[in-house]
Coordinates of C-alpha atoms in Angstrom, one line a residue:
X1 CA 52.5 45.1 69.6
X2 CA 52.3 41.6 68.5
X3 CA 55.0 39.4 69.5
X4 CA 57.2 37.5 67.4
X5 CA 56.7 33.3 67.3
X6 CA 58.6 31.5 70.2
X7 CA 61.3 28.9 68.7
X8 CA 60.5 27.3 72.4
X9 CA 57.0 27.0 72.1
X10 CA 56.8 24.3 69.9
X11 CA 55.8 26.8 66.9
X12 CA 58.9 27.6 64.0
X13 CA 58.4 28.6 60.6
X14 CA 60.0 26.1 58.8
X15 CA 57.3 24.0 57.6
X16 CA 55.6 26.9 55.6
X17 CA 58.8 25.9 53.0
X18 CA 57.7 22.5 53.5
X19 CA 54.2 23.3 51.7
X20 CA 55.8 24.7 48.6
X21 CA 56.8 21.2 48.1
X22 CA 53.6 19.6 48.0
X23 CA 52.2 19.2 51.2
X24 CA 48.5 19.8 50.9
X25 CA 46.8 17.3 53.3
X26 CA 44.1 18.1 55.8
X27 CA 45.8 16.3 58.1
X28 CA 49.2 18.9 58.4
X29 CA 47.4 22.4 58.1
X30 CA 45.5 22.9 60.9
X31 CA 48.7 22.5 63.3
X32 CA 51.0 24.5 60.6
X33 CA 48.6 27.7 60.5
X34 CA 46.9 27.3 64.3
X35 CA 47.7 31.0 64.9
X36 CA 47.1 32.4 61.4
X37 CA 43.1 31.7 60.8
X38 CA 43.1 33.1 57.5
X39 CA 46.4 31.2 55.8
X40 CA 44.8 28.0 57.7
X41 CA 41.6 28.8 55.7
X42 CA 43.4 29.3 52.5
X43 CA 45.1 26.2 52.6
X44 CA 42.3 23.8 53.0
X45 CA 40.5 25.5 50.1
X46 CA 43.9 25.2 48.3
X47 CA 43.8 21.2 49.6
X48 CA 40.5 20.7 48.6
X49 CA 40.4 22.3 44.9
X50 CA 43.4 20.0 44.5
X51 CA 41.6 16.9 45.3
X52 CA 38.9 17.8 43.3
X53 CA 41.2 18.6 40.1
X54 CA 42.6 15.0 40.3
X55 CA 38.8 13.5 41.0
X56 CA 38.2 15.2 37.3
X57 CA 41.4 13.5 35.3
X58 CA 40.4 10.4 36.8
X59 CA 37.1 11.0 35.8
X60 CA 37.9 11.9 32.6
X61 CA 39.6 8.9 31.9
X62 CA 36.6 6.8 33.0
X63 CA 34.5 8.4 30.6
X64 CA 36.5 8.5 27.7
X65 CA 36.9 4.4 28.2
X66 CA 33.8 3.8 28.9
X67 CA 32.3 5.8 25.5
X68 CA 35.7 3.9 23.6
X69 CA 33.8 0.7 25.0
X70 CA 30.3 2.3 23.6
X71 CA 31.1 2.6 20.0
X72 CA 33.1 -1.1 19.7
X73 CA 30.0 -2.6 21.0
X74 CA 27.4 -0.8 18.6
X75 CA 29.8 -1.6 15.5
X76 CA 30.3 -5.0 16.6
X77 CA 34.3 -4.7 16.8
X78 CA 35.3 -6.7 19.3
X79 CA 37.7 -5.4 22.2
X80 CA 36.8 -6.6 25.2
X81 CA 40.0 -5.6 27.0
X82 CA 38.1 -1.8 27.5
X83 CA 36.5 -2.5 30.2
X84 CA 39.2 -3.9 32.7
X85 CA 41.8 -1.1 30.9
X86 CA 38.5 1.9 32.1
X87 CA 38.6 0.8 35.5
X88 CA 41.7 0.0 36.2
X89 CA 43.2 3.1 34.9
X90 CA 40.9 4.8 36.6
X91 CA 41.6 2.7 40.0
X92 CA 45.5 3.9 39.1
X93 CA 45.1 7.3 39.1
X94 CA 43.3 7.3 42.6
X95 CA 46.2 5.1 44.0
X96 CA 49.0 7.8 42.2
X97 CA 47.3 10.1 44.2
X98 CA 46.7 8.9 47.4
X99 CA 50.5 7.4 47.2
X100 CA 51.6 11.4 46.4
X101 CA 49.8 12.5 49.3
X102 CA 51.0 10.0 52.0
X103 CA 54.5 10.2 50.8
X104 CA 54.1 14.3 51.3
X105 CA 53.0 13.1 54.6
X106 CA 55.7 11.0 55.5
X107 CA 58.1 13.8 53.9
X108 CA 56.9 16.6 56.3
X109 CA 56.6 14.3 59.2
X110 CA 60.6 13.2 58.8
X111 CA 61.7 17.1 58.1
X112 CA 59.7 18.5 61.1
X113 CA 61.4 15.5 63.7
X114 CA 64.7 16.0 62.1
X115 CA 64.5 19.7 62.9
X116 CA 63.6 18.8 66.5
X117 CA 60.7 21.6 66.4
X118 CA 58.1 19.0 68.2
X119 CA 60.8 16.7 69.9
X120 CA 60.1 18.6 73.4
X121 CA 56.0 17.7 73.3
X122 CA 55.9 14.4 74.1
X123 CA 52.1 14.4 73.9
X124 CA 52.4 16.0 70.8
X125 CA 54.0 12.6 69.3
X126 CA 51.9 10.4 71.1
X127 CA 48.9 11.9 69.7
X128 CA 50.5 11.9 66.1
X129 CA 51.4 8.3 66.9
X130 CA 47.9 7.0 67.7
X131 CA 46.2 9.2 65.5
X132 CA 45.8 8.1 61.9
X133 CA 47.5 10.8 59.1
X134 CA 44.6 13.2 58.1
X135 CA 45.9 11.9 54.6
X136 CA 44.5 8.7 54.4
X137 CA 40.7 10.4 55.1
X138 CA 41.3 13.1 52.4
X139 CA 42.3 9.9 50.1
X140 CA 38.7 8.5 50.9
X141 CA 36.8 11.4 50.7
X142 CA 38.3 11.6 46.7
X143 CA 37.4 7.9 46.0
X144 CA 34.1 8.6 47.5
X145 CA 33.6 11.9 45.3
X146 CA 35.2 9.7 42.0
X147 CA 32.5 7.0 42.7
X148 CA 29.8 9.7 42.5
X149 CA 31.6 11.4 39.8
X150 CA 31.6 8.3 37.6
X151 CA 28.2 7.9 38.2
X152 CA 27.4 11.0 37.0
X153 CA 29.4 10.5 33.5
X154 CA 27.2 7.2 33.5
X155 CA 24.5 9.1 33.5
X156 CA 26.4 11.4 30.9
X157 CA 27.5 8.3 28.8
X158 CA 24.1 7.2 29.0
X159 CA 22.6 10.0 27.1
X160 CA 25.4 9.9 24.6
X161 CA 24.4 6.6 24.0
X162 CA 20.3 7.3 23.3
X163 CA 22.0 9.9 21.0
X164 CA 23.8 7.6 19.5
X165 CA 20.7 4.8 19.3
X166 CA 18.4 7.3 18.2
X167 CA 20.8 8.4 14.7
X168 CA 20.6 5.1 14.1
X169 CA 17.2 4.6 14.3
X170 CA 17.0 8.0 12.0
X171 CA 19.3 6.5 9.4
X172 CA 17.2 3.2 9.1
X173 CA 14.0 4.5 9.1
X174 CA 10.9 2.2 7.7
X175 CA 13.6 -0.3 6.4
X176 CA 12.7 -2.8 8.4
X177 CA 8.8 -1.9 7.9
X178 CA 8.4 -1.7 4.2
X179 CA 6.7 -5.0 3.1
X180 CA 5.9 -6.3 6.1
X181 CA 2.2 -7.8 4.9
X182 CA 4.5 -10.3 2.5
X183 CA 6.8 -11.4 4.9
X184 CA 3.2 -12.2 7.3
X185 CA 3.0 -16.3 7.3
X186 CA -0.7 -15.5 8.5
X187 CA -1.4 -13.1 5.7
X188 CA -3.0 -15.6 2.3
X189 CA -1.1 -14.8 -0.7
X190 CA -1.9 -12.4 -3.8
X191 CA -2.8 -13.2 -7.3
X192 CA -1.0 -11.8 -10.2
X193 CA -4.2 -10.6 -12.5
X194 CA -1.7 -7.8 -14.5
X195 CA -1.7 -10.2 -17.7
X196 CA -5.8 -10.2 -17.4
X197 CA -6.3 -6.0 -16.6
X198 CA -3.9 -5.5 -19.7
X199 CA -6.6 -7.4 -22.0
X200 CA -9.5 -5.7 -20.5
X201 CA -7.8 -2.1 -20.7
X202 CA -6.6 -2.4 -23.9
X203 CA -10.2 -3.5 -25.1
X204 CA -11.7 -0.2 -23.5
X205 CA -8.8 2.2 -25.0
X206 CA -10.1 0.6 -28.6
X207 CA -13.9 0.7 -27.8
X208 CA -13.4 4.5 -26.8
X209 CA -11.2 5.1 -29.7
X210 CA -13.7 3.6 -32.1
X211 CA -16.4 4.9 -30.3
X212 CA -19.1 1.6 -31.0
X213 CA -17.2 -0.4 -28.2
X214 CA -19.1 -2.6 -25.8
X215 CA -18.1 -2.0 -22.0
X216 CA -18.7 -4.7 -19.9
X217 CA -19.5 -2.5 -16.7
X218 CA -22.7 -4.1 -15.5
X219 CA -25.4 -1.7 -15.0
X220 CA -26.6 -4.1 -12.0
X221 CA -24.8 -2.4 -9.2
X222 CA -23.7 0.8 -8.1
X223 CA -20.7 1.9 -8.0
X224 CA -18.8 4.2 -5.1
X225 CA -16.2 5.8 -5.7
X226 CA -14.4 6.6 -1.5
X227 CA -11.1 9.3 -1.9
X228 CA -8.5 9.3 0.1
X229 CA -6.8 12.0 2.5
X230 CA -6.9 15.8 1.6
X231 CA -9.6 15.3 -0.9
X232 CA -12.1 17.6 0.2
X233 CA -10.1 20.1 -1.1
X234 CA -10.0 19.0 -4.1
X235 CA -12.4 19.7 -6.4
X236 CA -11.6 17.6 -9.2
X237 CA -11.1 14.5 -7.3
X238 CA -12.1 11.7 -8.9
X239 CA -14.6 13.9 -10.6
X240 CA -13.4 12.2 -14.3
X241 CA -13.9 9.0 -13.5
X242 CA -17.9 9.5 -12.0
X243 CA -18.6 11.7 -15.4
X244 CA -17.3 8.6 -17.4
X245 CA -19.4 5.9 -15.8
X246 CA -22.6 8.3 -15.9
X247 CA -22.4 8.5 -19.3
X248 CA -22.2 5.2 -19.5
X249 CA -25.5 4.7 -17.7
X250 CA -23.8 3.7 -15.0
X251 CA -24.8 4.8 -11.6
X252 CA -21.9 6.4 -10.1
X253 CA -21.2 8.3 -6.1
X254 CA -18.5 9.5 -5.0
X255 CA -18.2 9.3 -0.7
X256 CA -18.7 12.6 1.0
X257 CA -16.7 11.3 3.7
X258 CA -14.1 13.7 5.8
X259 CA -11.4 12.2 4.4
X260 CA -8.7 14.0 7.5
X261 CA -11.0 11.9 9.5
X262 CA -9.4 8.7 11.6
X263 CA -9.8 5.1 9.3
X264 CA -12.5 4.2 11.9
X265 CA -14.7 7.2 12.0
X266 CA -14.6 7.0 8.1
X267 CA -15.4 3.3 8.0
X268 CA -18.3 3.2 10.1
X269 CA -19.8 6.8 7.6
X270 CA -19.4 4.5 5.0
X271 CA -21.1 1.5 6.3
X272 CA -24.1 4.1 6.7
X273 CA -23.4 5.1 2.9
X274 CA -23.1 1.3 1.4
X275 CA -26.4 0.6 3.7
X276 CA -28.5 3.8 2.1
X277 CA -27.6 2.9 -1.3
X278 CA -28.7 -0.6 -1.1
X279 CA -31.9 0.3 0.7
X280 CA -32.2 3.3 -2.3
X281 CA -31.8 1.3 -5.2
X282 CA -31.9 -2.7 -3.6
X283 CA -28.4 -2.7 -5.9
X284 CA -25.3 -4.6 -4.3
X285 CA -22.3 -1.7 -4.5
X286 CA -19.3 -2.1 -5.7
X287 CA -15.7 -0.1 -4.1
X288 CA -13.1 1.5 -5.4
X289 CA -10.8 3.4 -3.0
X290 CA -7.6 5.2 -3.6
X291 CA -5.1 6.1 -1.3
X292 CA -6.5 6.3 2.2
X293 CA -9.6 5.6 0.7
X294 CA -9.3 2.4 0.1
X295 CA -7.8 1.7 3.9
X296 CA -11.6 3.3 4.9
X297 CA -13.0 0.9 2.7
X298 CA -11.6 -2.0 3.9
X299 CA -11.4 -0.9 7.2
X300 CA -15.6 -0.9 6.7
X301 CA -15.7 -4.1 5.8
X302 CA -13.8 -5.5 8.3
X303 CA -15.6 -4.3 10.9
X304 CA -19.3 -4.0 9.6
X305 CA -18.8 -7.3 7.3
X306 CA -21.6 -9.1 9.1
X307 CA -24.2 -6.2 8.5
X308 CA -22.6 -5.5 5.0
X309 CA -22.0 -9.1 3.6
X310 CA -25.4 -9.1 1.1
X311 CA -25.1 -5.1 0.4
X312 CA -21.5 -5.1 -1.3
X313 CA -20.1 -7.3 -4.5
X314 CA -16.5 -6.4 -4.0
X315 CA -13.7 -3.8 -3.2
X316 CA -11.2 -2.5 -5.1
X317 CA -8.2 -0.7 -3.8
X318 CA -5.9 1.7 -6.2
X319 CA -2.1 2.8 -4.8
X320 CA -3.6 1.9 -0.9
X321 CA -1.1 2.2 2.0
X322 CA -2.9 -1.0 3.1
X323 CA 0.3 -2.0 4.8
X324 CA 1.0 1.5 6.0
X325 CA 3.0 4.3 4.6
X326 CA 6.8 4.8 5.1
X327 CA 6.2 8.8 4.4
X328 CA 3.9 8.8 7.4
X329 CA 6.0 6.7 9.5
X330 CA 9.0 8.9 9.1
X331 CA 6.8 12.1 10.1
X332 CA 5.2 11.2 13.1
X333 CA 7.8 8.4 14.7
X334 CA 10.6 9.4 17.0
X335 CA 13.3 10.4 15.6
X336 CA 13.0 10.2 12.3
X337 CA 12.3 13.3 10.1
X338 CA 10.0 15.1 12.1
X339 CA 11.8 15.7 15.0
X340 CA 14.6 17.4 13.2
X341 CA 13.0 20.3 10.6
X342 CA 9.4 20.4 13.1
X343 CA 7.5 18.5 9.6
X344 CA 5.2 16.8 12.3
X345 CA 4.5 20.1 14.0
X346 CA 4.0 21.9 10.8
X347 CA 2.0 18.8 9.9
X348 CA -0.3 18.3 12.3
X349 CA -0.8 22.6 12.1
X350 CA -2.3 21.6 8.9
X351 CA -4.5 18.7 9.8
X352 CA -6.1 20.1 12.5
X353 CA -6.0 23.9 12.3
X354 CA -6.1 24.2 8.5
X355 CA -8.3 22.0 6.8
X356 CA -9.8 21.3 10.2
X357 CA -9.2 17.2 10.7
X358 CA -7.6 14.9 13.1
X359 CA -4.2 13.9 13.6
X360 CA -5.5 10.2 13.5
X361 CA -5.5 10.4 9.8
X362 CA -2.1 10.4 8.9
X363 CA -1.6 7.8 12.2
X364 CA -3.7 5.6 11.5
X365 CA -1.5 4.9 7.9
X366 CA 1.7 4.3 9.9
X367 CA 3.0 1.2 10.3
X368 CA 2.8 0.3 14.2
X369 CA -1.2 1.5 13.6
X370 CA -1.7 -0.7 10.5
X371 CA 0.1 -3.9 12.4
X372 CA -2.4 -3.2 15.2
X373 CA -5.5 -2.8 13.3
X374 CA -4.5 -5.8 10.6
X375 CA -3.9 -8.2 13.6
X376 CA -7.4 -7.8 14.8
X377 CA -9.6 -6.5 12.2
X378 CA -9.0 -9.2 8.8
X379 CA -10.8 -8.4 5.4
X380 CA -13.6 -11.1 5.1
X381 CA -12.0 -14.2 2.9
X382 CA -15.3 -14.1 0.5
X383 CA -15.3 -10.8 -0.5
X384 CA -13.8 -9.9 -4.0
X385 CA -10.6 -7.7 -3.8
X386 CA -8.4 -6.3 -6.5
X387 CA -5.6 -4.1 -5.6
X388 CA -3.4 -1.6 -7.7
X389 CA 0.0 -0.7 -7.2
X390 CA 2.0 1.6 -9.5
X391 CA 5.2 2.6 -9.5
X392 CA 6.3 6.8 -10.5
X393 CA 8.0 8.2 -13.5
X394 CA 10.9 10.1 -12.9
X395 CA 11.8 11.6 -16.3
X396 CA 12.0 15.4 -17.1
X397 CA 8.8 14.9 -18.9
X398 CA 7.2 13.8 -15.9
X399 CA 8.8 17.0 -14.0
X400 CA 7.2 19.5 -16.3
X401 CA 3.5 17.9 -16.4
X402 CA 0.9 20.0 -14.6
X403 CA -2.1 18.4 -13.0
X404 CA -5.6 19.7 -13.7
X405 CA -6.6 19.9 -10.1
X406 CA -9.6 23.0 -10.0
X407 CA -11.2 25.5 -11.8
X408 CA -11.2 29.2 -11.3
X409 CA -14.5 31.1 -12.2
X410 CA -14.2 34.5 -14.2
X411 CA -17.0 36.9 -14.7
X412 CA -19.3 36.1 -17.9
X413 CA -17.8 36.9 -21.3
X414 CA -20.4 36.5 -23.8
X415 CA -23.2 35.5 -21.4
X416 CA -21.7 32.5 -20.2
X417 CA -19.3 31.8 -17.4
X418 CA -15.9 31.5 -18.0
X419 CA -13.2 29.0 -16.1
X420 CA -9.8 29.1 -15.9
X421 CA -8.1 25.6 -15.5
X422 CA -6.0 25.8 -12.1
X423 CA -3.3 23.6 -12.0
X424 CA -0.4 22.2 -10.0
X425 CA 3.2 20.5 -10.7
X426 CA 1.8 17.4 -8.7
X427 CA 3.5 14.9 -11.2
X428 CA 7.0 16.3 -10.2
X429 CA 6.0 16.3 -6.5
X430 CA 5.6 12.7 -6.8
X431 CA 8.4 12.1 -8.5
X432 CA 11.0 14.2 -6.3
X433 CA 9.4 11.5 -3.3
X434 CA 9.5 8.5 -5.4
X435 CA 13.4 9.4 -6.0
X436 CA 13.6 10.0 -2.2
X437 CA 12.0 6.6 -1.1
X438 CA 14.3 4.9 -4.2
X439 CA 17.7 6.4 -2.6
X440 CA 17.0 6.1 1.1
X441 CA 14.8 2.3 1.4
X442 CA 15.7 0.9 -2.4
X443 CA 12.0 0.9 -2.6
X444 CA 9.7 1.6 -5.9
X445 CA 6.5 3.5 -5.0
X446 CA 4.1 6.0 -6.4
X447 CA 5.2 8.9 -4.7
X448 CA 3.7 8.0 -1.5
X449 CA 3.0 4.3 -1.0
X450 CA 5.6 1.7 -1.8
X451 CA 4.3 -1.0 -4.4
X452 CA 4.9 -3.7 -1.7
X453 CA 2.6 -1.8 1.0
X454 CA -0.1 -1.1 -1.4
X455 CA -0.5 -5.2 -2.5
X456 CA -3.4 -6.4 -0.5
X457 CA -3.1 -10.0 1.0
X458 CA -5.4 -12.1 -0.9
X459 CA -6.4 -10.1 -3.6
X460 CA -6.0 -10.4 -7.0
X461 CA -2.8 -8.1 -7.9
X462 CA -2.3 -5.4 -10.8
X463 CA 1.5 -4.3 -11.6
X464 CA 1.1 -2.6 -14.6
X465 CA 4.6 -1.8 -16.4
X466 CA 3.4 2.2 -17.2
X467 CA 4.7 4.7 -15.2
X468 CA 1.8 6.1 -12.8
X469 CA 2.2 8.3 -10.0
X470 CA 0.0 8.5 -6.8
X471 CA -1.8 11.5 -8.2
X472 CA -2.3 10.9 -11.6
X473 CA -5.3 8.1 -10.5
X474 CA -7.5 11.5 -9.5
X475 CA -6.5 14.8 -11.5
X476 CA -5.9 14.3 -15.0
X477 CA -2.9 16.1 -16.5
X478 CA -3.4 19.3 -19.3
X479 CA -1.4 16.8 -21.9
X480 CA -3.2 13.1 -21.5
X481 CA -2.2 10.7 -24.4
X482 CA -5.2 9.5 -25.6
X483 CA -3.5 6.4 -26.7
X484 CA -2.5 5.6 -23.7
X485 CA -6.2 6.1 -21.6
X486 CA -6.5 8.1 -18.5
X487 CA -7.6 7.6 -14.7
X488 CA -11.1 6.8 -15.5
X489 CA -10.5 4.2 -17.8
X490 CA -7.9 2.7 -15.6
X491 CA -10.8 2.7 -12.7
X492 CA -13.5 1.3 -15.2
X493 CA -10.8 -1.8 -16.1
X494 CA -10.0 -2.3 -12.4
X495 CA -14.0 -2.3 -11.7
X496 CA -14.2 -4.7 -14.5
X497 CA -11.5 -7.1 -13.2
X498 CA -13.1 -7.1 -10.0
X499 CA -16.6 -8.1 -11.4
X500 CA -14.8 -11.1 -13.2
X501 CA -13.2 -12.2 -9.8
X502 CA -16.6 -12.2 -8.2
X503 CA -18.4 -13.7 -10.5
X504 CA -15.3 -16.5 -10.4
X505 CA -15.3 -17.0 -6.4
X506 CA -19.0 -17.3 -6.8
X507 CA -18.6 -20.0 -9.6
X508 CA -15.9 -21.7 -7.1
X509 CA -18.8 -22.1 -4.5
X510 CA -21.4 -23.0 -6.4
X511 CA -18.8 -26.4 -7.2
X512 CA -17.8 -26.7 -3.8
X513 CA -21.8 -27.2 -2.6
X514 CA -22.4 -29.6 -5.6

């Protein structure tokens, strides 16, 4: 039979009322509970959850100051008092509780000697004497533990603040993109030629009405017509505009370039296509790009301008991202748009699975890749340009125009084939982005490019006041006002204007070398 505790021996069960009351230290337990193992095992778990319960308030407190101090400094409100107010309240709580547990200390140390229960061991007191309280090692172990636990919710506070850096960098965008090429000291300035392109398109709209007009196209070069992105796969693509000129007499190609293809790849196919021409028909060639197209085109001469210089009269560029795109920008760059709905997963799934092309396309018409190609690669100063930007409708007419984009072959009724016009709601696509680009940057556009990206530096500039979006320049829509011409006549006045600004720089030479 187990015998009961000895008064005698040193041992009494008094302090076990004295824990009750708060004393939880390391320090007391292991002579309170010598000869029960499993209440001195309890204890210190009870001892040690304690201490980590007031490592979390502390840290708690930390963290909530330090994110408080996070959002004054990123809305620029100034209270600098956070800081000191975070670490001292933190350093308060960790002196509240190591204060708590040395007064327990000193409370259970003056009820056990005024009981007399340990006056009899004289070592007993020595050794409590010389030995430091167990308290003061259980307070360092929690500073220790809130040191690393505020670094953790530095780590924590950290990521909140990314989160916080990256909405803002969602919310802004291309803002700070978006007419970059005017804001360029290095970049030479633009012409305004609108005044001029209204004469000459306004004299074309008459000649065609009254059908004994004179165009003023010369039949002394050839003319290439270079689509932009996703034109493959569409039929119709600037199909209007080559019937035009070839009846005419004018000798018209349209560039059977990959147009998914990266700006580089497509510049250097047509360098090859500029050089076979010339060699063909020992005819200079005259540009006209639209869209990406017209990046390829410059991007040709820029780089090939030394084996091109005597093959090409001039380039003309119509609704060019020549600056870069914000709609591209805010698909493929971190955090915008893309990383939220998966557009620049879905997007590149149709690049390069789909229509089989390469994600370079659409990167090489963002901003950071236009900045890095501009810098190195400049358009040639003695090389005609003429560049087009337009700005979309956004009336409910405009939302119920369909664009005449393919046909669709049925079998032969009356011994000849018939087709069946297919057709798309492209003009309210446009529109529905224009409105998006308007609300979000404040920026007109076509659709796609925003009238300031699409003005080439050093060109000769058309802002025309009619409403055109980026798609209307290829497909022509089932209900074209005559009256008002179409994309091919808008092509053969830009072609025009360019001929005149040739023939102009040449005359400027000719009286600088006299």
């Amino acid at each position: 039979m187990a015998k009961a505790p000895n008064p005698q021996n040193g041992e009494s069960s008094t302090p076990l009322a004295a824990q009750g009351d708060g004393l939880t230290n390391d320090g007391l337990i292991p002579q309170l509970f010598t000869s029960v193992p499993a209440l001195n095992e309890a204890a210190s778990y009870l001892a040690q959850t304690t201490s980590y319960i007031t490592g979390c308030f502390s840290d708690y407190s930390g963290k909530l100051s330090f994110d408080l101090n996070i959002y004054y400094r990123l809305f620029a409100v100034e209270y600098s008092p956070i800081e000191s107010h975070a670490s001292g309240h933190a350093q308060e709580l960790v002196t509240f509780a190591a204060g708590e547990n040395e007064a327990s200390s000193v409370k259970a140390s003056e009820q056990i000697s005024s009981n007399g229960n340990r006056s009899g061991n004289a070592e007993s007191s020595s050794a409590k004497t010389s030995a430091p309280p167990h308290g003061h090692d259980e307070i360092t172990r929690t500073s220790t533990g809130y040191q690393s636990q505020n670094s953790g919710t530095l780590i924590v506070s950290n990521h909140y603040f990314s989160l916080i850096e990256r909405a803002r960098r969602t919310v802004r965008g291309s803002a700070d993109d978006i007419g970059w090429l005017q804001r360029d000291q290095e970049m030479p300035p633009v012409e305004d030629g609108t005044g001029r392109f209204k004469e000459i398109f306004d004299n074309i709209i008459f000649s065609t009405l009254v059908r004994h007009g004179v165009h003023k196209l010369p039949n002394s070069m050839v003319y290439l017509l270079i689509p932009g992105l996703f034109s493959n796969h569409g039929p119709l693509y600037f199909v209007d505009t080559k019937v035009r000129f070839s009846k005419m007499g004018l000798t018209c190609h349209i560039a059977k370039i990959h147009s998914e293809a990266s700006v580089e790849k497509n510049a250097k196919e047509i360098k090859e296509y500029i050089e076979e021409i010339y060699w063909g028909s020992n005819k200079r060639v005259l540009l006209l790009g639209h869209s990406k197209g017209g990046v390829d085109a410059a991007a040709a001469l820029s780089l090939y301008w030394s084996d091109l210089k005597d093959k090409v009269a001039g380039l003309a560029l119509a609704q060019s991202p020549y600056g870069g795109s914000p709609i591209a920008s805010d698909l493929l760059r971190e955090g915008q748009l893309g990383d939220y709905v998966n557009l620049r997963k879905l997007t590149e799934i149709l690049i390069c699975k789909v229509v089989k092309g390469d994600m370079r396309a659409l990167e090489d018409l963002t901003y950071e890749r236009r900045r890095e190609f501009l810098k190195q690669h400049h358009l040639p100063r003695e090389v005609p340009i003429v560049s087009l930007r337009t700005e979309a409708g956004i009336s409910p007419a405009v939302l119920a125009t369909l664009s005449h984009v393919a046909h669709a072959e049925l079998p032969v009724i009356a011994g000849e084939p018939a087709k069946l016009p297919v057709v798309m709601p492209l003009g309210a696509a446009m529109a529905a982005c224009a409105q998006l680009l308007q609300v979000r940057y404040g920026e007109k556009s076509d659709g796609l490019v925003t009238c300031r990206d699409a003005e080439v530096p050093g060109s000769v500039v058309v802002r025309p006041e009619r409403k055109l979006d980026h798609a209307w320049m290829v497909y022509s829509s089932l209900k074209d006002d005559t009256t008002e011409g179409d994309a091919s006549q808008v092509c053969e006045a830009l072609l025009t204007l360019l001929v005149e600004v040739g023939q102009k720089m040449r005359h400027e030479l000719a009286m600088k070398d006299e």
